[in-house]
PDB file of C-alpha atoms in Angstrom:
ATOM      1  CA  UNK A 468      21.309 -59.612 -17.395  1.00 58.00           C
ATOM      2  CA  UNK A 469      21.222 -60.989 -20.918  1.00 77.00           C
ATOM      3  CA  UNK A 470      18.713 -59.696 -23.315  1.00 93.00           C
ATOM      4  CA  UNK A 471      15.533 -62.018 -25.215  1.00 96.00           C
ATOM      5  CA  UNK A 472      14.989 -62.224 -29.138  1.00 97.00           C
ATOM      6  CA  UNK A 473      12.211 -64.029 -29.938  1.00 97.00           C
ATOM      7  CA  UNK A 474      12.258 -66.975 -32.332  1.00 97.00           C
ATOM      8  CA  UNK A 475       8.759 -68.157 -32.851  1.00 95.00           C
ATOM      9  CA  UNK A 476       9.783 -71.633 -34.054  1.00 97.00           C
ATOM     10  CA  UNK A 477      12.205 -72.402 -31.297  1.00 97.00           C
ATOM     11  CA  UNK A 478      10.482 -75.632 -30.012  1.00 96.00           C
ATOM     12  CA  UNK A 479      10.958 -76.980 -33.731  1.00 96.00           C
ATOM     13  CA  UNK A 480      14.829 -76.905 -33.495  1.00 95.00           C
ATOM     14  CA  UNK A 481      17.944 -78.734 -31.558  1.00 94.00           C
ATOM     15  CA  UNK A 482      17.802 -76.721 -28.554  1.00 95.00           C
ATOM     16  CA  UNK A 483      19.548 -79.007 -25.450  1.00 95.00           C
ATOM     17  CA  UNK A 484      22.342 -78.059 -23.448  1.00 97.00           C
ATOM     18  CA  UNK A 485      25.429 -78.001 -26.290  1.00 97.00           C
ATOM     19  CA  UNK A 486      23.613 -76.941 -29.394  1.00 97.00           C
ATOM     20  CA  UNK A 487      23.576 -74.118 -31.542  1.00 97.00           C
ATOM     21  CA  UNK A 488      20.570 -72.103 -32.095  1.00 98.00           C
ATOM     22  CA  UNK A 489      20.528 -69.615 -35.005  1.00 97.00           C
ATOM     23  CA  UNK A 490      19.044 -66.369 -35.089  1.00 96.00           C
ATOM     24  CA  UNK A 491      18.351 -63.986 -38.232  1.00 94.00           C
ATOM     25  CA  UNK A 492      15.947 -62.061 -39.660  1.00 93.00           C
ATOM     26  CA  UNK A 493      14.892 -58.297 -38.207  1.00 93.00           C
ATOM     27  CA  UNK A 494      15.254 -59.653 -34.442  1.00 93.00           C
ATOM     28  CA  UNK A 495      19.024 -60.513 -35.327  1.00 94.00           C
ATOM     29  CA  UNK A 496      19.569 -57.251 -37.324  1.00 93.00           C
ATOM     30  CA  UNK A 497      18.777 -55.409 -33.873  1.00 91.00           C
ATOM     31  CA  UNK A 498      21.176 -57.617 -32.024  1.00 92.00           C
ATOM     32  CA  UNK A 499      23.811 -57.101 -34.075  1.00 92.00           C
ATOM     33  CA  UNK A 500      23.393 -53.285 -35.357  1.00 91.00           C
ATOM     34  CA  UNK A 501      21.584 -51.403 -33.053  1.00 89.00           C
ATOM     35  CA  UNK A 502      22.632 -53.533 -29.650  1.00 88.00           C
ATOM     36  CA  UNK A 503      26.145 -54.022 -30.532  1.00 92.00           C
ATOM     37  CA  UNK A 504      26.468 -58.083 -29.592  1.00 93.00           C
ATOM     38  CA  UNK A 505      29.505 -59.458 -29.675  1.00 94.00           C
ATOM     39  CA  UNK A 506      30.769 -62.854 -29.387  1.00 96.00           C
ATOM     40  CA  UNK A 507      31.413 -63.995 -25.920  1.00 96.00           C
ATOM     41  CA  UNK A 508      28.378 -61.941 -24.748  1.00 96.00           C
ATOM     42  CA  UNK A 509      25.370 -64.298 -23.593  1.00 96.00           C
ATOM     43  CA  UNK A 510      22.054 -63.730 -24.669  1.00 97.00           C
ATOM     44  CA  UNK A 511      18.751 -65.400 -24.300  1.00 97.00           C
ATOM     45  CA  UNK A 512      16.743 -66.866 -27.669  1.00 97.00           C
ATOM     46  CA  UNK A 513      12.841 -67.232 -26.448  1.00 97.00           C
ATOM     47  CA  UNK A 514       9.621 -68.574 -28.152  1.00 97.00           C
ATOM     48  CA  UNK A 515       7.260 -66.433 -26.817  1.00 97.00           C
ATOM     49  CA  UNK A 516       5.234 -69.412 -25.160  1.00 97.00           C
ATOM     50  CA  UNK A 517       7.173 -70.258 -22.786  1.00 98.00           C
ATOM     51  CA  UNK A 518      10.613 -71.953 -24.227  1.00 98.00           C
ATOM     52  CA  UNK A 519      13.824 -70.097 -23.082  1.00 97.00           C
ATOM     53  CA  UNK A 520      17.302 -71.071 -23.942  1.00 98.00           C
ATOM     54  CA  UNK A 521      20.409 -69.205 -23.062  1.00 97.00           C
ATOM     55  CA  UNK A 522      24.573 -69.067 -23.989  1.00 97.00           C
ATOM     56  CA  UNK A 523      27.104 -67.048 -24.996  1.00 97.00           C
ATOM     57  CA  UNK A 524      26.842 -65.969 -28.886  1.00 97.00           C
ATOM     58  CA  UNK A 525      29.285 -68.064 -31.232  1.00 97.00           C
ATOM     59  CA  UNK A 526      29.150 -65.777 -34.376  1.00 96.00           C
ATOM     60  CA  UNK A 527      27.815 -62.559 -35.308  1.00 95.00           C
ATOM     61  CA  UNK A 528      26.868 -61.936 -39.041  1.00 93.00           C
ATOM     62  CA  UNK A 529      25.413 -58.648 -39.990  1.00 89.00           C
ATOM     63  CA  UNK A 530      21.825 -60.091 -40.035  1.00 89.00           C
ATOM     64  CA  UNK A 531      22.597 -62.883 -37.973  1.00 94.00           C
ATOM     65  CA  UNK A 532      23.674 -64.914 -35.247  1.00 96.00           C
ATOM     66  CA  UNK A 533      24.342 -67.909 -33.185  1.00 97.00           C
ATOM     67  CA  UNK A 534      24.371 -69.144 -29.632  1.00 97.00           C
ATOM     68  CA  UNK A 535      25.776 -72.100 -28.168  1.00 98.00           C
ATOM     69  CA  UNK A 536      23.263 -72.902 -25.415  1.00 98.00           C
ATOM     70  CA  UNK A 537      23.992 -73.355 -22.068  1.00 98.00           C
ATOM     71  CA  UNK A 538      20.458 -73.851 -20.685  1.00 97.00           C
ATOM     72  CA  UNK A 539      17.189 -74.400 -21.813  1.00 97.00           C
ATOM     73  CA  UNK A 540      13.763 -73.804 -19.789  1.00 97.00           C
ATOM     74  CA  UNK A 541      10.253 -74.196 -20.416  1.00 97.00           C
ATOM     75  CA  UNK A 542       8.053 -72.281 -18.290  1.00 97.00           C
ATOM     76  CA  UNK A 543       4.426 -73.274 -17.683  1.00 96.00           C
ATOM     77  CA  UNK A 544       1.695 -70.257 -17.866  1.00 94.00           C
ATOM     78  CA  UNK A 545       0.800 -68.812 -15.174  1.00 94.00           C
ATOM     79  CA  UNK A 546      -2.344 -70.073 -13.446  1.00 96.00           C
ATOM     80  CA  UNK A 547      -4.770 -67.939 -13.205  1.00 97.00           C
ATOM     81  CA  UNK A 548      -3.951 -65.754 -16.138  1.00 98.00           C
ATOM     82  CA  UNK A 549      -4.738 -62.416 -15.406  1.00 98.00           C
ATOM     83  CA  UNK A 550      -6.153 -59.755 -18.419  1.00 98.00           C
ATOM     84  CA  UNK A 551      -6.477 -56.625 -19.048  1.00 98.00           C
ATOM     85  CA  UNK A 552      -9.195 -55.528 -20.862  1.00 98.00           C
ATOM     86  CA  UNK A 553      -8.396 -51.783 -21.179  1.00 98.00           C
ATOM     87  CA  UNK A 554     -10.550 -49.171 -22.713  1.00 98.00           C
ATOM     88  CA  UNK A 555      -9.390 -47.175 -25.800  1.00 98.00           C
ATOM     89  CA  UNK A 556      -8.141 -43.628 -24.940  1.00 95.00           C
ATOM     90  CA  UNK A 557      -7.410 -40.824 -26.405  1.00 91.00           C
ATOM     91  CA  UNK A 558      -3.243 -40.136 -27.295  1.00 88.00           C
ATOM     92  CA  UNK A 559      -0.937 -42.878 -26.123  1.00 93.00           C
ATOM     93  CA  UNK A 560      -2.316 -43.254 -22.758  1.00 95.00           C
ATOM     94  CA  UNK A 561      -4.415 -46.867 -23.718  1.00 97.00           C
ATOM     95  CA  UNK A 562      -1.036 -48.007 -25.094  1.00 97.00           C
ATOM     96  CA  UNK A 563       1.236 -47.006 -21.975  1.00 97.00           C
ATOM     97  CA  UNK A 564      -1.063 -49.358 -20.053  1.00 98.00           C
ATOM     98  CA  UNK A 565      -0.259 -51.717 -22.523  1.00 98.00           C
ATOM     99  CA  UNK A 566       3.033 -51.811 -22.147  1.00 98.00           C
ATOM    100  CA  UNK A 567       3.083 -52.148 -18.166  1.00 98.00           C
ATOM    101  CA  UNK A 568       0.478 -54.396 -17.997  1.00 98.00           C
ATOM    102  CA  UNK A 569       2.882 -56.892 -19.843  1.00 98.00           C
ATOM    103  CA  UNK A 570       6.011 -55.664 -17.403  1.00 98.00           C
ATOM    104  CA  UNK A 571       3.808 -56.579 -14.680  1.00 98.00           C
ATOM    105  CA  UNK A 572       3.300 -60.177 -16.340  1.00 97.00           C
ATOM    106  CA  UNK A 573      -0.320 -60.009 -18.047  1.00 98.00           C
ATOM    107  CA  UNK A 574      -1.248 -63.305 -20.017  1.00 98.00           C
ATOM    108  CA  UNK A 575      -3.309 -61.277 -22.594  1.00 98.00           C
ATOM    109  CA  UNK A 576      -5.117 -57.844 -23.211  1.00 98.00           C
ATOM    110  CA  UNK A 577      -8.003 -56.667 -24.530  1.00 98.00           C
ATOM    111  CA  UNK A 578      -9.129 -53.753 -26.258  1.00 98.00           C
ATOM    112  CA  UNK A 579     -12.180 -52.241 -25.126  1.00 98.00           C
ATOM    113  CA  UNK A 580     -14.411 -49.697 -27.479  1.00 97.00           C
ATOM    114  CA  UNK A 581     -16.168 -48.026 -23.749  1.00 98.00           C
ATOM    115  CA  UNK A 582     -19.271 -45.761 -25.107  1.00 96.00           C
ATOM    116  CA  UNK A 583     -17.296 -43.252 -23.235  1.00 96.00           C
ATOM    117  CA  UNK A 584     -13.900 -43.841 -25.393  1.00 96.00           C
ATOM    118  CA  UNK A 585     -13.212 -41.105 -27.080  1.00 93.00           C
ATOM    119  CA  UNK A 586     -10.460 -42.705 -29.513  1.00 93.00           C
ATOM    120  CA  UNK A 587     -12.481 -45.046 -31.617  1.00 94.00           C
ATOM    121  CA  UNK A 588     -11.341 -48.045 -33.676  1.00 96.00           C
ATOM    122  CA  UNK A 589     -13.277 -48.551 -37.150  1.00 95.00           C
ATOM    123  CA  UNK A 590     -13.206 -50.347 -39.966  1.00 95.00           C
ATOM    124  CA  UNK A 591      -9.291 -51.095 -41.062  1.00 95.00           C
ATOM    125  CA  UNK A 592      -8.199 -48.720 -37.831  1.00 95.00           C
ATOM    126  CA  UNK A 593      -9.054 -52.344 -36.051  1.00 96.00           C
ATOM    127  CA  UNK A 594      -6.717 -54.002 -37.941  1.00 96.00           C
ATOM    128  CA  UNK A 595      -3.905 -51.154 -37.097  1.00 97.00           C
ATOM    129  CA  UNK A 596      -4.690 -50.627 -33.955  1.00 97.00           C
ATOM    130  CA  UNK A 597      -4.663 -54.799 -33.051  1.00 97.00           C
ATOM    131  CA  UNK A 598      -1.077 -54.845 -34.734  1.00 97.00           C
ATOM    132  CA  UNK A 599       0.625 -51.791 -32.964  1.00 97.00           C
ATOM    133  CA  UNK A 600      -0.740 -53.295 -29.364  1.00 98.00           C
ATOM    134  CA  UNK A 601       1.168 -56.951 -30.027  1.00 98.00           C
ATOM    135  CA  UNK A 602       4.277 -54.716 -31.384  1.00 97.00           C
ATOM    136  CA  UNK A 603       4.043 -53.287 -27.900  1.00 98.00           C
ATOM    137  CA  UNK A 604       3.422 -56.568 -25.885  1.00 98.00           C
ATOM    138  CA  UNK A 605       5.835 -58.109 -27.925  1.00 97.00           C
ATOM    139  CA  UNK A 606       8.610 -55.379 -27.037  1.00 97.00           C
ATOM    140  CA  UNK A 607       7.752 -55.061 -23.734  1.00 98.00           C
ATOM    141  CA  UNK A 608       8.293 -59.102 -23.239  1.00 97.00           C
ATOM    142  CA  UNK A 609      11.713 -58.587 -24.668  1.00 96.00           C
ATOM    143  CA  UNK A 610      12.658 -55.785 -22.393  1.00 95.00           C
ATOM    144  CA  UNK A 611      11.366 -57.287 -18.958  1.00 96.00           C
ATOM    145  CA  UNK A 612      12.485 -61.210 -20.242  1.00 95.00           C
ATOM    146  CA  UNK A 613       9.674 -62.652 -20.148  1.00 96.00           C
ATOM    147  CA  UNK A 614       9.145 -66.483 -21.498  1.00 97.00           C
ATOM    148  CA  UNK A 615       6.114 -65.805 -22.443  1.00 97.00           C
ATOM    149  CA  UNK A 616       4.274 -62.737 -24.584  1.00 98.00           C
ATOM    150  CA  UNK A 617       0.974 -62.008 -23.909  1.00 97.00           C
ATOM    151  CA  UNK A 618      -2.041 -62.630 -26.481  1.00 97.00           C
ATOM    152  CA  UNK A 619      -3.808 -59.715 -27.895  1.00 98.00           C
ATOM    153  CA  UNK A 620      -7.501 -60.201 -27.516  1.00 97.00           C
ATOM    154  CA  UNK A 621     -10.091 -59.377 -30.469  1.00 96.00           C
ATOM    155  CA  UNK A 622     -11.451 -55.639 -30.464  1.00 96.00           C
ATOM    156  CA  UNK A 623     -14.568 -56.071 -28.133  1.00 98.00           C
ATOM    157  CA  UNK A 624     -17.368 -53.766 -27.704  1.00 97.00           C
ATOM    158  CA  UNK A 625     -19.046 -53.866 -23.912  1.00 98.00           C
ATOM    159  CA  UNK A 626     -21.924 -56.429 -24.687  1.00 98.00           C
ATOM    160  CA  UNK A 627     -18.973 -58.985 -25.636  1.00 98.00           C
ATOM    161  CA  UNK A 628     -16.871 -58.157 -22.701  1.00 98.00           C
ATOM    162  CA  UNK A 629     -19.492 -58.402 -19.988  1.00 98.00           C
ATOM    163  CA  UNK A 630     -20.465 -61.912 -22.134  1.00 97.00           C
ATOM    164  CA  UNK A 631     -16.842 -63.392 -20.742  1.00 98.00           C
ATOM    165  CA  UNK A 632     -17.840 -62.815 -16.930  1.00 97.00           C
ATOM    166  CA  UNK A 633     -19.502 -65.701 -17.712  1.00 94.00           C
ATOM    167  CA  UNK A 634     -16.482 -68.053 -18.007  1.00 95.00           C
ATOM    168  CA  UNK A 635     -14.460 -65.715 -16.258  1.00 97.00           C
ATOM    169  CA  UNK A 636     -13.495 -63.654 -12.754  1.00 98.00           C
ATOM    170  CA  UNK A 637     -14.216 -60.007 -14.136  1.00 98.00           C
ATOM    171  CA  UNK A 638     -12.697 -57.707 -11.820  1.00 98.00           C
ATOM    172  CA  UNK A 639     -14.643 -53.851 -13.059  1.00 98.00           C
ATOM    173  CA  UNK A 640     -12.477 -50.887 -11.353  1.00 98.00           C
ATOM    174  CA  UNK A 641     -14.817 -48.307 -10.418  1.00 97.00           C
ATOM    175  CA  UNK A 642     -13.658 -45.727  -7.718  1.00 95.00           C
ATOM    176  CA  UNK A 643     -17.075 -45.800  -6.162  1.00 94.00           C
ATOM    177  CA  UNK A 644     -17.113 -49.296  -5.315  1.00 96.00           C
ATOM    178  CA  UNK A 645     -17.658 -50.295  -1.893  1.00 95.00           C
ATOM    179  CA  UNK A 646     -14.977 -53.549  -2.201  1.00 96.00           C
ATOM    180  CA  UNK A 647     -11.409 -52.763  -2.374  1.00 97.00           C
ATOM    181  CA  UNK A 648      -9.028 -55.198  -5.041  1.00 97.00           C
ATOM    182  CA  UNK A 649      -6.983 -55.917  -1.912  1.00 97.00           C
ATOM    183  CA  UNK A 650      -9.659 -57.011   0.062  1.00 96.00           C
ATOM    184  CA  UNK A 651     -12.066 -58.787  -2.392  1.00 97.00           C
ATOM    185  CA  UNK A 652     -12.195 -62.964  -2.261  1.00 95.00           C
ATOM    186  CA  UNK A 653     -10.961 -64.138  -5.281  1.00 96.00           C
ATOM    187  CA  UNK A 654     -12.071 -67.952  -6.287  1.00 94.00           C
ATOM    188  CA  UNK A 655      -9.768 -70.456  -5.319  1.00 92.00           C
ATOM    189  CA  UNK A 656     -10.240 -72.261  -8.906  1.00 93.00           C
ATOM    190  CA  UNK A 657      -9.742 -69.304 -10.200  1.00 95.00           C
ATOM    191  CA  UNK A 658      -7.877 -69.984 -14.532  1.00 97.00           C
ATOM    192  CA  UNK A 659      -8.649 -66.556 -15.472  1.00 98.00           C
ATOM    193  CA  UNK A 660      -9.227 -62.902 -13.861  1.00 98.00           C
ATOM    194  CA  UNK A 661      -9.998 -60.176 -16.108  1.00 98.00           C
ATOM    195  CA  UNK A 662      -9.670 -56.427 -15.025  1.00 98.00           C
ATOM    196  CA  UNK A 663     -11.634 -53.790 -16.801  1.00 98.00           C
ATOM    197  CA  UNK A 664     -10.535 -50.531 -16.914  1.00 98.00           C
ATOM    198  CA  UNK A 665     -12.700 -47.530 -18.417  1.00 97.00           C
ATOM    199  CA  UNK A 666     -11.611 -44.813 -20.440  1.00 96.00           C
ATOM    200  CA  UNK A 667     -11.082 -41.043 -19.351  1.00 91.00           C
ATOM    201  CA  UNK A 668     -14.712 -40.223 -18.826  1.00 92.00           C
ATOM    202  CA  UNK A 669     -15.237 -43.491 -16.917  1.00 95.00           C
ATOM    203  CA  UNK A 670     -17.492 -46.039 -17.493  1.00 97.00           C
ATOM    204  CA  UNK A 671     -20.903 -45.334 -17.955  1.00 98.00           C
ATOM    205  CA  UNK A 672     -23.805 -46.740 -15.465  1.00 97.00           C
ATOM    206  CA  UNK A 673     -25.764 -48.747 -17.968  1.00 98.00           C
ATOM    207  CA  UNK A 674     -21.950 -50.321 -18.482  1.00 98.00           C
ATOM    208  CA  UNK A 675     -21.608 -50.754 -14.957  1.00 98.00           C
ATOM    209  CA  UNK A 676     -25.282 -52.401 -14.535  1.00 98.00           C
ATOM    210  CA  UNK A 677     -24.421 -55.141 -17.997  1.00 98.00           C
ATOM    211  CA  UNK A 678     -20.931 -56.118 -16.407  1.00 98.00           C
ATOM    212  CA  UNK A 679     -22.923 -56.563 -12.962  1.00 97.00           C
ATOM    213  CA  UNK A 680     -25.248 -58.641 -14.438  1.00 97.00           C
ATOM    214  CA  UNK A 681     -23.487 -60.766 -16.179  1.00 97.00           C
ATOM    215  CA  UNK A 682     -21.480 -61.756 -12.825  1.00 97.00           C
ATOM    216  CA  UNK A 683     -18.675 -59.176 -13.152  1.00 98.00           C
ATOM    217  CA  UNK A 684     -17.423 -57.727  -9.736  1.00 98.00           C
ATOM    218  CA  UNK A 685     -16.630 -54.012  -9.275  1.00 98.00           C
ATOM    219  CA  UNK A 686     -13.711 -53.206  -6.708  1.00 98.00           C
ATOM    220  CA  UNK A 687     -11.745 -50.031  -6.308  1.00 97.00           C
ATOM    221  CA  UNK A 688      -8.437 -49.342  -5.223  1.00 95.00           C
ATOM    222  CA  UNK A 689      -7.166 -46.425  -3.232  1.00 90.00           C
ATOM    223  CA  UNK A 690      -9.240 -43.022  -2.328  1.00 90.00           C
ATOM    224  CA  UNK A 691      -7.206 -41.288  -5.615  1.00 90.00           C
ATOM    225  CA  UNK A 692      -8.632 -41.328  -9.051  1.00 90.00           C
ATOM    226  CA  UNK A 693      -6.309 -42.569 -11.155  1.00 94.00           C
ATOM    227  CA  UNK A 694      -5.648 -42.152 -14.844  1.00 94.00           C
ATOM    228  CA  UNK A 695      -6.869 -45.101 -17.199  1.00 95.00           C
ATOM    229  CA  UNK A 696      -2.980 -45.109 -18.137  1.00 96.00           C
ATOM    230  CA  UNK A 697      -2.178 -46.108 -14.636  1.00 97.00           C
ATOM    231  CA  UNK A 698      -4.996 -47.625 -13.202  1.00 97.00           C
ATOM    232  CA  UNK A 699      -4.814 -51.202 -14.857  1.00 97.00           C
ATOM    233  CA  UNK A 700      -0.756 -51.560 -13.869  1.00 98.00           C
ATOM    234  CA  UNK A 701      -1.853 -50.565 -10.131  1.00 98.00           C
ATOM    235  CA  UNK A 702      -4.375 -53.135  -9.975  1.00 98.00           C
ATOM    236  CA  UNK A 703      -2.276 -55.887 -11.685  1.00 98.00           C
ATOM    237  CA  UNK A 704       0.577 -54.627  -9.021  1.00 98.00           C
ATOM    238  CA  UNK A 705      -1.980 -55.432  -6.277  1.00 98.00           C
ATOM    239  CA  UNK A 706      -2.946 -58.636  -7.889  1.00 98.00           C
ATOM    240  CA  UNK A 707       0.450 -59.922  -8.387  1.00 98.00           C
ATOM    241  CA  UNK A 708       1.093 -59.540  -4.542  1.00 97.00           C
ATOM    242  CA  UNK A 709      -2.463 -61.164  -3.774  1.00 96.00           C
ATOM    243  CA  UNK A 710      -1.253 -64.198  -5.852  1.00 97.00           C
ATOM    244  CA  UNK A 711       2.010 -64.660  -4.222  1.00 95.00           C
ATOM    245  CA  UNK A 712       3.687 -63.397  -7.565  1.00 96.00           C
ATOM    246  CA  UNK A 713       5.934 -61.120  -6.265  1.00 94.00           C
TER     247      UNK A 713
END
């Protein structure tokens, strides 16, 4: 399978069956220094919103590169798009969820400051933190091909998040839920579900009573308690069968 480099003005440039589409800049300097491309070896070029062409690279600079395309696709997003809004945590563990939630073909993510969080995002740590999650959704699109990267939500603190069940399905994972994900109706107009995840200490009742309130739905999965590292990927795995995804 070829591998994706991202070109964020793709749709801007010749890009039919025959042309050549350039690539430069650090995203060619990988290509060519740390994956080893060669001419003759086919590669994709993407947009990041949906644009995909694909050919065989024609030259090979040390910073950049060209492919004549053999194929070009456009791929719609996905309807509904599914989010995760996943609660800071402490280490790396908010970040690995990150990064599977966008293997498993999340449109966006959110980052959640949960009273129980114990990593906490202030002043210019919002600003860091924002940029290191889309380096990770951005990465992980390349590595699973995806046409599309998912959007990185603002920093939200519960009040705000409970505030999109209004316009939204908001799916609120709590292991003492009666109503399991696989089991719970979903609407059949459904444009976007959003799954909330809690941090290590799990969210708090007065959290669970605000999302409630607001119209947000709490489900469960299994009988296990999982980790807020693995519980968003589970429940996107679930709702990628329940949409006929996979």
């Amino acid at each position: 399978m070829s591998s994706l480099f991202l070109r964020s003005d793709l749709a801007t440039v010749p890009h039919a069956v025959g042309d050549v589409v350039a690539l430069d800049g650090p995203e060619a300097r990988h290509a060519v220094t740390v994956n080893r491309l060669r001419v003759g070896e086919v590669i994709s070029i993407g947009d990041g919103a949906g644009l995909v062409v694909r050919g065989p690279i024609s030259r090979v600079e040390p910073a950049a590169l060209e492919i004549r395309v053999e194929s070009s696709i456009l791929d719609s997003a996905p309807i509904p798009e599914v989010w995760l809004a996943q609660a800071l945590a402490k280490g790396d563990r908010d970040e690995l969820a990150v990064q599977a939630a966008t293997e498993l073909g999340a449109s966006g993510v959110i980052p959640w400051a949960a009273e129980r969080s114990v990593s906490k995002w202030t002043g210019a740590k919002i600003t860091k933190g924002m940029e290191r999650w889309g380096a990770i959704v951005r990465e992980a699109a390349k590595q699973s091909i995806r046409s599309w990267v998912p959007s990185v939500e603002q920093h939200m603190n519960t009040k705000q998040l409970a505030r999109l069940a209004e316009d939204a399905t908001v799916l609120v994972l709590d292991p003492s839920a009666e109503t399991r994900l696989s089991q719970v109706e979903l609407p059949a107009d459904a444009r976007i579900l959003i799954l909330v995840v809690g941090p290590e200490g799990g969210i708090a009742p007065h959290e669970l009573d605000l999302f409630e309130s607001r119209g947000a739905i709490r489900v469960r999965l299994g009988d296990e308690i999982l980790r807020t590292s693995t519980a968003g990927p589970s429940a996107l795995s679930v709702l990628n069968v329940r949409l006929d995804r996979w």
